[in-house]
PDB file of C-alpha atoms and ligand atoms in Angstrom:
ATOM      1  CA  MET A   1       8.999  10.306 -24.072  1.00  0.00           C
ATOM      2  CA  ALA A   2       6.620  11.791 -21.467  1.00  0.00           C
ATOM      3  CA  ASP A   3       7.400  11.164 -17.773  1.00  0.00           C
ATOM      4  CA  LYS A   4       5.440   8.304 -16.168  1.00  0.00           C
ATOM      5  CA  PHE A   5       3.547   9.095 -12.968  1.00  0.00           C
ATOM      6  CA  LEU A   6       1.609   5.980 -11.965  1.00  0.00           C
ATOM      7  CA  ASP A   7       4.682   4.597 -10.183  1.00  0.00           C
ATOM      8  CA  LYS A   8       4.944   7.799  -8.089  1.00  0.00           C
ATOM      9  CA  VAL A   9       1.310   8.590  -7.332  1.00  0.00           C
ATOM     10  CA  TYR A  10       0.694   6.197  -4.432  1.00  0.00           C
ATOM     11  CA  GLY A  11       3.775   7.485  -2.559  1.00  0.00           C
ATOM     12  CA  THR A  12       2.959  11.182  -2.124  1.00  0.00           C
ATOM     13  CA  THR A  13       2.603  12.240   1.480  1.00  0.00           C
ATOM     14  CA  ASP A  14       0.951  15.679   1.673  1.00  0.00           C
ATOM     15  CA  ALA A  15      -1.581  17.812  -0.163  1.00  0.00           C
ATOM     16  CA  GLY A  16       1.058  20.162  -1.650  1.00  0.00           C
ATOM     17  CA  ALA A  17       3.099  17.304  -3.108  1.00  0.00           C
ATOM     18  CA  THR A  18      -0.064  15.648  -4.432  1.00  0.00           C
ATOM     19  CA  ARG A  19      -1.211  18.870  -6.135  1.00  0.00           C
ATOM     20  CA  LYS A  20       2.221  19.341  -7.755  1.00  0.00           C
ATOM     21  CA  LEU A  21       2.261  15.740  -8.963  1.00  0.00           C
ATOM     22  CA  TYR A  22      -1.156  16.154 -10.635  1.00  0.00           C
ATOM     23  CA  ASP A  23      -0.170  19.550 -12.104  1.00  0.00           C
ATOM     24  CA  ASP A  24       2.919  17.914 -13.652  1.00  0.00           C
ATOM     25  CA  TRP A  25       0.925  14.875 -14.791  1.00  0.00           C
ATOM     26  CA  SER A  26      -2.055  16.763 -16.241  1.00  0.00           C
ATOM     27  CA  GLU A  27      -1.019  16.819 -19.908  1.00  0.00           C
ATOM     28  CA  SER A  28      -0.104  13.119 -20.118  1.00  0.00           C
ATOM     29  CA  TYR A  29      -2.615  11.715 -17.548  1.00  0.00           C
ATOM     30  CA  ASP A  30      -5.279  10.566 -20.025  1.00  0.00           C
ATOM     31  CA  ILE A  31      -2.747   8.756 -22.223  1.00  0.00           C
ATOM     32  CA  GLU A  32      -0.905   7.000 -19.386  1.00  0.00           C
ATOM     33  CA  ILE A  33      -4.090   5.973 -17.638  1.00  0.00           C
ATOM     34  CA  ALA A  34      -5.660   4.688 -20.902  1.00  0.00           C
ATOM     35  CA  GLU A  35      -2.497   2.660 -21.624  1.00  0.00           C
ATOM     36  CA  ASN A  36      -3.117   0.893 -18.321  1.00  0.00           C
ATOM     37  CA  GLY A  37      -6.755   0.148 -19.111  1.00  0.00           C
ATOM     38  CA  TYR A  38      -8.453   2.343 -16.426  1.00  0.00           C
ATOM     39  CA  GLN A  39     -11.890   0.791 -15.751  1.00  0.00           C
ATOM     40  CA  THR A  40     -13.165   2.279 -12.490  1.00  0.00           C
ATOM     41  CA  PRO A  41     -14.910   5.399 -13.936  1.00  0.00           C
ATOM     42  CA  ALA A  42     -17.105   3.370 -16.315  1.00  0.00           C
ATOM     43  CA  ARG A  43     -17.966   0.844 -13.577  1.00  0.00           C
ATOM     44  CA  LEU A  44     -18.907   3.493 -11.012  1.00  0.00           C
ATOM     45  CA  ALA A  45     -20.764   5.678 -13.522  1.00  0.00           C
ATOM     46  CA  ARG A  46     -22.981   2.711 -14.471  1.00  0.00           C
ATOM     47  CA  ALA A  47     -23.673   1.860 -10.819  1.00  0.00           C
ATOM     48  CA  MET A  48     -24.556   5.500 -10.051  1.00  0.00           C
ATOM     49  CA  ALA A  49     -26.942   5.732 -13.023  1.00  0.00           C
ATOM     50  CA  GLN A  50     -28.642   2.441 -12.084  1.00  0.00           C
ATOM     51  CA  ASN A  51     -29.409   3.836  -8.617  1.00  0.00           C
ATOM     52  CA  CYS A  52     -30.340   7.417  -9.564  1.00  0.00           C
ATOM     53  CA  ARG A  53     -33.984   8.444  -9.896  1.00  0.00           C
ATOM     54  CA  ASP A  54     -33.315  11.646 -11.868  1.00  0.00           C
ATOM     55  CA  LEU A  55     -30.245  11.845 -14.092  1.00  0.00           C
ATOM     56  CA  ASN A  56     -30.884  15.567 -14.722  1.00  0.00           C
ATOM     57  CA  GLN A  57     -30.284  16.631 -11.104  1.00  0.00           C
ATOM     58  CA  PRO A  58     -26.843  18.246 -10.548  1.00  0.00           C
ATOM     59  CA  LEU A  59     -23.982  15.860  -9.809  1.00  0.00           C
ATOM     60  CA  LEU A  60     -20.586  16.920  -8.461  1.00  0.00           C
ATOM     61  CA  ASP A  61     -17.569  14.935  -9.669  1.00  0.00           C
ATOM     62  CA  TYR A  62     -15.214  15.651  -6.757  1.00  0.00           C
ATOM     63  CA  GLY A  63     -11.545  15.207  -7.760  1.00  0.00           C
ATOM     64  CA  CYS A  64     -12.634  15.444 -11.389  1.00  0.00           C
ATOM     65  CA  GLY A  65      -9.081  15.552 -12.745  1.00  0.00           C
ATOM     66  CA  THR A  66      -8.938  15.958 -16.523  1.00  0.00           C
ATOM     67  CA  GLY A  67     -12.635  15.160 -16.974  1.00  0.00           C
ATOM     68  CA  LEU A  68     -12.153  11.506 -17.845  1.00  0.00           C
ATOM     69  CA  SER A  69     -14.527  10.286 -15.109  1.00  0.00           C
ATOM     70  CA  ALA A  70     -17.139  12.944 -16.002  1.00  0.00           C
ATOM     71  CA  GLY A  71     -17.058  11.647 -19.591  1.00  0.00           C
ATOM     72  CA  GLN A  72     -18.122   8.238 -18.282  1.00  0.00           C
ATOM     73  CA  LEU A  73     -20.830   9.836 -16.104  1.00  0.00           C
ATOM     74  CA  GLN A  74     -22.203  11.570 -19.211  1.00  0.00           C
ATOM     75  CA  THR A  75     -22.138   8.321 -21.159  1.00  0.00           C
ATOM     76  CA  ALA A  76     -24.100   6.715 -18.315  1.00  0.00           C
ATOM     77  CA  GLY A  77     -26.766   9.434 -18.683  1.00  0.00           C
ATOM     78  CA  PHE A  78     -25.966  12.249 -16.215  1.00  0.00           C
ATOM     79  CA  SER A  79     -26.704  15.592 -17.869  1.00  0.00           C
ATOM     80  CA  THR A  80     -25.650  18.250 -15.323  1.00  0.00           C
ATOM     81  CA  ILE A  81     -22.126  17.725 -14.002  1.00  0.00           C
ATOM     82  CA  ASP A  82     -19.900  20.098 -12.028  1.00  0.00           C
ATOM     83  CA  GLY A  83     -16.271  19.247 -11.342  1.00  0.00           C
ATOM     84  CA  ALA A  84     -13.979  20.190  -8.448  1.00  0.00           C
ATOM     85  CA  ASP A  85     -10.242  19.644  -8.095  1.00  0.00           C
ATOM     86  CA  PRO A  86      -7.266  21.241  -6.274  1.00  0.00           C
ATOM     87  CA  SER A  87      -4.913  20.924  -9.294  1.00  0.00           C
ATOM     88  CA  ALA A  88      -4.979  23.887 -11.695  1.00  0.00           C
ATOM     89  CA  GLY A  89      -3.268  21.730 -14.323  1.00  0.00           C
ATOM     90  CA  MET A  90      -5.934  19.027 -14.160  1.00  0.00           C
ATOM     91  CA  LEU A  91      -8.706  21.659 -14.240  1.00  0.00           C
ATOM     92  CA  ALA A  92      -7.139  23.250 -17.351  1.00  0.00           C
ATOM     93  CA  GLN A  93      -7.511  19.891 -19.120  1.00  0.00           C
ATOM     94  CA  ALA A  94     -11.053  19.436 -17.780  1.00  0.00           C
ATOM     95  CA  ARG A  95     -11.985  22.868 -19.143  1.00  0.00           C
ATOM     96  CA  LYS A  96     -11.173  21.676 -22.673  1.00  0.00           C
ATOM     97  CA  THR A  97     -13.859  18.967 -22.458  1.00  0.00           C
ATOM     98  CA  ARG A  98     -17.555  19.635 -22.845  1.00  0.00           C
ATOM     99  CA  HIS A  99     -18.512  17.590 -19.811  1.00  0.00           C
ATOM    100  CA  PHE A 100     -18.995  20.285 -17.159  1.00  0.00           C
ATOM    101  CA  ARG A 101     -21.562  22.940 -16.282  1.00  0.00           C
ATOM    102  CA  ASN A 102     -19.084  24.512 -13.769  1.00  0.00           C
ATOM    103  CA  LEU A 103     -15.546  23.797 -12.607  1.00  0.00           C
ATOM    104  CA  ILE A 104     -14.461  24.590  -9.044  1.00  0.00           C
ATOM    105  CA  LYS A 105     -10.831  25.106  -7.976  1.00  0.00           C
ATOM    106  CA  LEU A 106     -10.499  23.636  -4.479  1.00  0.00           C
ATOM    107  CA  ASP A 107      -8.314  25.125  -1.743  1.00  0.00           C
ATOM    108  CA  LEU A 108      -7.873  22.130   0.542  1.00  0.00           C
ATOM    109  CA  SER A 109      -7.032  24.366   3.528  1.00  0.00           C
ATOM    110  CA  GLN A 110     -10.560  25.843   3.357  1.00  0.00           C
ATOM    111  CA  PRO A 111     -14.053  24.366   3.925  1.00  0.00           C
ATOM    112  CA  LEU A 112     -15.670  22.959   0.771  1.00  0.00           C
ATOM    113  CA  PRO A 113     -17.074  25.831  -1.358  1.00  0.00           C
ATOM    114  CA  PHE A 114     -20.602  24.509  -1.787  1.00  0.00           C
ATOM    115  CA  ASP A 115     -23.613  23.975   0.452  1.00  0.00           C
ATOM    116  CA  THR A 116     -25.459  20.914   1.657  1.00  0.00           C
ATOM    117  CA  GLY A 117     -28.096  20.091  -0.948  1.00  0.00           C
ATOM    118  CA  ASP A 118     -26.415  21.899  -3.884  1.00  0.00           C
ATOM    119  CA  TYR A 119     -25.849  18.442  -5.398  1.00  0.00           C
ATOM    120  CA  HIS A 120     -28.150  15.448  -5.361  1.00  0.00           C
ATOM    121  CA  ALA A 121     -25.243  13.158  -6.220  1.00  0.00           C
ATOM    122  CA  ILE A 122     -21.493  13.300  -5.563  1.00  0.00           C
ATOM    123  CA  THR A 123     -18.802  11.044  -6.995  1.00  0.00           C
ATOM    124  CA  ALA A 124     -15.156  10.682  -5.978  1.00  0.00           C
ATOM    125  CA  ILE A 125     -13.641   8.379  -8.589  1.00  0.00           C
ATOM    126  CA  GLY A 126     -10.017   7.369  -8.038  1.00  0.00           C
ATOM    127  CA  VAL A 127      -9.741  10.148  -5.449  1.00  0.00           C
ATOM    128  CA  ILE A 128     -10.019   8.652  -1.954  1.00  0.00           C
ATOM    129  CA  SER A 129      -6.753   6.775  -1.614  1.00  0.00           C
ATOM    130  CA  THR A 130      -3.238   6.772  -0.270  1.00  0.00           C
ATOM    131  CA  GLY A 131      -1.438   9.516  -2.235  1.00  0.00           C
ATOM    132  CA  ALA A 132      -4.681  11.472  -2.828  1.00  0.00           C
ATOM    133  CA  GLY A 133      -7.781  12.097  -0.687  1.00  0.00           C
ATOM    134  CA  PRO A 134      -7.987  11.147   3.019  1.00  0.00           C
ATOM    135  CA  ALA A 135     -10.562   8.726   4.440  1.00  0.00           C
ATOM    136  CA  SER A 136     -12.308  11.656   6.175  1.00  0.00           C
ATOM    137  CA  LEU A 137     -13.589  12.752   2.735  1.00  0.00           C
ATOM    138  CA  MET A 138     -16.204  10.004   2.993  1.00  0.00           C
ATOM    139  CA  ASP A 139     -17.770  11.828   5.957  1.00  0.00           C
ATOM    140  CA  THR A 140     -17.290  15.342   4.544  1.00  0.00           C
ATOM    141  CA  LEU A 141     -18.813  14.574   1.162  1.00  0.00           C
ATOM    142  CA  MET A 142     -21.720  12.557   2.585  1.00  0.00           C
ATOM    143  CA  ASP A 143     -22.526  15.535   4.869  1.00  0.00           C
ATOM    144  CA  LYS A 144     -23.023  17.713   1.765  1.00  0.00           C
ATOM    145  CA  LEU A 145     -25.841  15.559   0.347  1.00  0.00           C
ATOM    146  CA  PRO A 146     -29.551  15.896   1.086  1.00  0.00           C
ATOM    147  CA  SER A 147     -31.441  12.889   2.428  1.00  0.00           C
ATOM    148  CA  GLY A 148     -31.883  10.424  -0.462  1.00  0.00           C
ATOM    149  CA  GLY A 149     -28.784  11.769  -2.263  1.00  0.00           C
ATOM    150  CA  LEU A 150     -26.209   9.389  -3.734  1.00  0.00           C
ATOM    151  CA  PHE A 151     -22.513   9.187  -2.914  1.00  0.00           C
ATOM    152  CA  GLY A 152     -20.375   7.028  -5.210  1.00  0.00           C
ATOM    153  CA  PHE A 153     -16.678   6.414  -4.633  1.00  0.00           C
ATOM    154  CA  SER A 154     -13.968   3.895  -5.292  1.00  0.00           C
ATOM    155  CA  LEU A 155     -11.192   2.437  -3.167  1.00  0.00           C
ATOM    156  CA  ASN A 156      -8.296   0.786  -4.987  1.00  0.00           C
ATOM    157  CA  ASP A 157      -6.324  -2.184  -3.631  1.00  0.00           C
ATOM    158  CA  HIS A 158      -3.882   0.144  -1.823  1.00  0.00           C
ATOM    159  CA  ALA A 159      -6.703   1.872   0.066  1.00  0.00           C
ATOM    160  CA  LEU A 160      -8.456  -1.453   0.726  1.00  0.00           C
ATOM    161  CA  GLU A 161      -5.322  -2.605   2.577  1.00  0.00           C
ATOM    162  CA  ASP A 162      -5.414   0.476   4.823  1.00  0.00           C
ATOM    163  CA  ALA A 163      -7.524   0.245   8.000  1.00  0.00           C
ATOM    164  CA  GLU A 164      -8.280   3.995   7.940  1.00  0.00           C
ATOM    165  CA  TYR A 165     -10.150   3.714   4.634  1.00  0.00           C
ATOM    166  CA  LEU A 166     -12.043   0.590   5.703  1.00  0.00           C
ATOM    167  CA  ALA A 167     -13.033   2.392   8.915  1.00  0.00           C
ATOM    168  CA  GLY A 168     -14.433   5.208   6.736  1.00  0.00           C
ATOM    169  CA  VAL A 169     -16.731   2.749   4.939  1.00  0.00           C
ATOM    170  CA  ALA A 170     -17.771   1.232   8.273  1.00  0.00           C
ATOM    171  CA  ARG A 171     -18.704   4.721   9.565  1.00  0.00           C
ATOM    172  CA  LEU A 172     -21.062   5.234   6.599  1.00  0.00           C
ATOM    173  CA  GLN A 173     -22.709   1.867   7.259  1.00  0.00           C
ATOM    174  CA  ASP A 174     -22.943   2.464  11.009  1.00  0.00           C
ATOM    175  CA  ALA A 175     -24.568   5.864  10.401  1.00  0.00           C
ATOM    176  CA  GLY A 176     -27.418   4.044   8.633  1.00  0.00           C
ATOM    177  CA  HIS A 177     -26.776   5.140   5.042  1.00  0.00           C
ATOM    178  CA  LEU A 178     -27.986   2.533   2.554  1.00  0.00           C
ATOM    179  CA  ALA A 179     -25.360   0.609   0.577  1.00  0.00           C
ATOM    180  CA  ARG A 180     -26.935   0.541  -2.903  1.00  0.00           C
ATOM    181  CA  ALA A 181     -23.948  -0.957  -4.723  1.00  0.00           C
ATOM    182  CA  LYS A 182     -20.671  -2.588  -3.785  1.00  0.00           C
ATOM    183  CA  GLU A 183     -18.618  -4.383  -6.428  1.00  0.00           C
ATOM    184  CA  TYR A 184     -14.989  -5.453  -6.683  1.00  0.00           C
ATOM    185  CA  GLY A 185     -13.547  -5.359 -10.201  1.00  0.00           C
ATOM    186  CA  GLU A 186     -10.861  -4.076 -12.563  1.00  0.00           C
ATOM    187  CA  HIS A 187      -9.147  -0.740 -11.802  1.00  0.00           C
ATOM    188  CA  LEU A 188      -5.853  -0.587 -13.759  1.00  0.00           C
ATOM    189  CA  PRO A 189      -5.652  -4.099 -15.211  1.00  0.00           C
ATOM    190  CA  LYS A 190      -2.235  -3.619 -16.855  1.00  0.00           C
ATOM    191  CA  LEU A 191      -0.848  -2.972 -13.349  1.00  0.00           C
ATOM    192  CA  GLY A 192      -2.843  -5.843 -11.837  1.00  0.00           C
ATOM    193  CA  LEU A 193      -4.780  -3.386  -9.650  1.00  0.00           C
ATOM    194  CA  LYS A 194      -8.468  -3.736  -8.769  1.00  0.00           C
ATOM    195  CA  SER A 195     -10.916  -1.503  -6.941  1.00  0.00           C
ATOM    196  CA  MET A 196     -14.104  -1.680  -4.918  1.00  0.00           C
ATOM    197  CA  ILE A 197     -16.825   0.673  -6.058  1.00  0.00           C
ATOM    198  CA  TYR A 198     -19.498   1.816  -3.586  1.00  0.00           C
ATOM    199  CA  VAL A 199     -22.780   3.694  -3.991  1.00  0.00           C
ATOM    200  CA  PHE A 200     -24.409   4.869  -0.739  1.00  0.00           C
ATOM    201  CA  GLU A 201     -27.802   6.544  -0.454  1.00  0.00           C
ATOM    202  CA  LYS A 202     -27.899   9.127   2.321  1.00  0.00           C
ATOM    203  CA  LYS A 203     -30.254   8.286   5.185  1.00  0.00           C
TER     204      LYS A 203
HETATM  205  C1  LIG B   1      -6.327   9.643  -9.991  1.00  0.00           C
HETATM  206  S1  LIG B   1      -6.990  11.258 -10.300  1.00  0.00           S
HETATM  207  C2  LIG B   1      -8.675  10.861 -10.684  1.00  0.00           C
HETATM  208  C3  LIG B   1      -9.291  11.905 -11.584  1.00  0.00           C
HETATM  209  C4  LIG B   1     -10.640  11.502 -12.164  1.00  0.00           C
HETATM  210  N1  LIG B   1     -11.654  11.395 -11.135  1.00  0.00           N
HETATM  211  C5  LIG B   1     -10.513  10.207 -12.942  1.00  0.00           C
HETATM  212  O1  LIG B   1     -11.134   9.199 -12.534  1.00  0.00           O
HETATM  213  O2  LIG B   1      -9.783  10.199 -13.943  1.00  0.00           O
HETATM  214  C6  LIG B   1      -7.155  11.960  -8.655  1.00  0.00           C
HETATM  215  C7  LIG B   1      -7.619  13.420  -8.666  1.00  0.00           C
HETATM  216  O3  LIG B   1      -7.950  13.787  -7.326  1.00  0.00           O
HETATM  217  C8  LIG B   1      -7.442  15.069  -7.053  1.00  0.00           C
HETATM  218  N2  LIG B   1      -7.214  15.126  -5.593  1.00  0.00           N
HETATM  219  C9  LIG B   1      -6.167  14.687  -4.870  1.00  0.00           C
HETATM  220  N3  LIG B   1      -6.373  14.895  -3.555  1.00  0.00           N
HETATM  221  C10 LIG B   1      -7.599  15.489  -3.453  1.00  0.00           C
HETATM  222  C11 LIG B   1      -8.385  15.951  -2.345  1.00  0.00           C
HETATM  223  N4  LIG B   1      -7.982  15.831  -1.086  1.00  0.00           N
HETATM  224  N5  LIG B   1      -9.579  16.513  -2.630  1.00  0.00           N
HETATM  225  C12 LIG B   1     -10.012  16.625  -3.912  1.00  0.00           C
HETATM  226  N6  LIG B   1      -9.326  16.185  -4.987  1.00  0.00           N
HETATM  227  C13 LIG B   1      -8.124  15.630  -4.754  1.00  0.00           C
HETATM  228  C14 LIG B   1      -6.173  15.184  -7.887  1.00  0.00           C
HETATM  229  O4  LIG B   1      -5.822  16.537  -8.148  1.00  0.00           O
HETATM  230  C15 LIG B   1      -6.557  14.415  -9.145  1.00  0.00           C
HETATM  231  O5  LIG B   1      -7.086  15.243 -10.135  1.00  0.00           O
END
């Protein structure tokens, strides 16, 4: 039987340990996550599409993992999707899908390898959370969008209990970016976990 990872993922403490966990998880991720009824990608993809004026403009799925979230973005209508992730194992799985125009291997010790305005929309689905991406990603990723661009992300119940992540959302609101969608709903229902999805339009 394949190792289970969902019980370990929220406890990792640094970027190296997180990358190793996702490398080790990459081959069984889709199965384990489907067994637990993962809903957030479909919910956020729909909210992004409802608020996007041009579904053909390039979208970056940041923390794309195996490509599962990009599959939902395609189903929602997005046609030009790049993916970025620090885990080589996850990217190897993503490469097997037909969801991506380009895949970017992230080195988290370096600045992000794309320019402001390269993408009209950025998603971070199941990425900004304890055991994965820090709250500061909300600022960093929003900075990379042009005015009018869309930033969609989710915070699961663990992140919603952490003041640092809530402060990140407050910073986006205080900076004057428009909250286009905010909805609390199912995340991993078999684990009893929910998530808030957000779509912000850059000021
Ligand atoms: C729970 S998976 C979500 C993958 C995909 N978005 C989905 O919904 O299935 C989290 C992903 O974020 C990546 N990740 C973790 N920390 C990150 C960081 N600081 N920046 C970018 N990606 C990160 C992991 O390698 C992993 O592929």
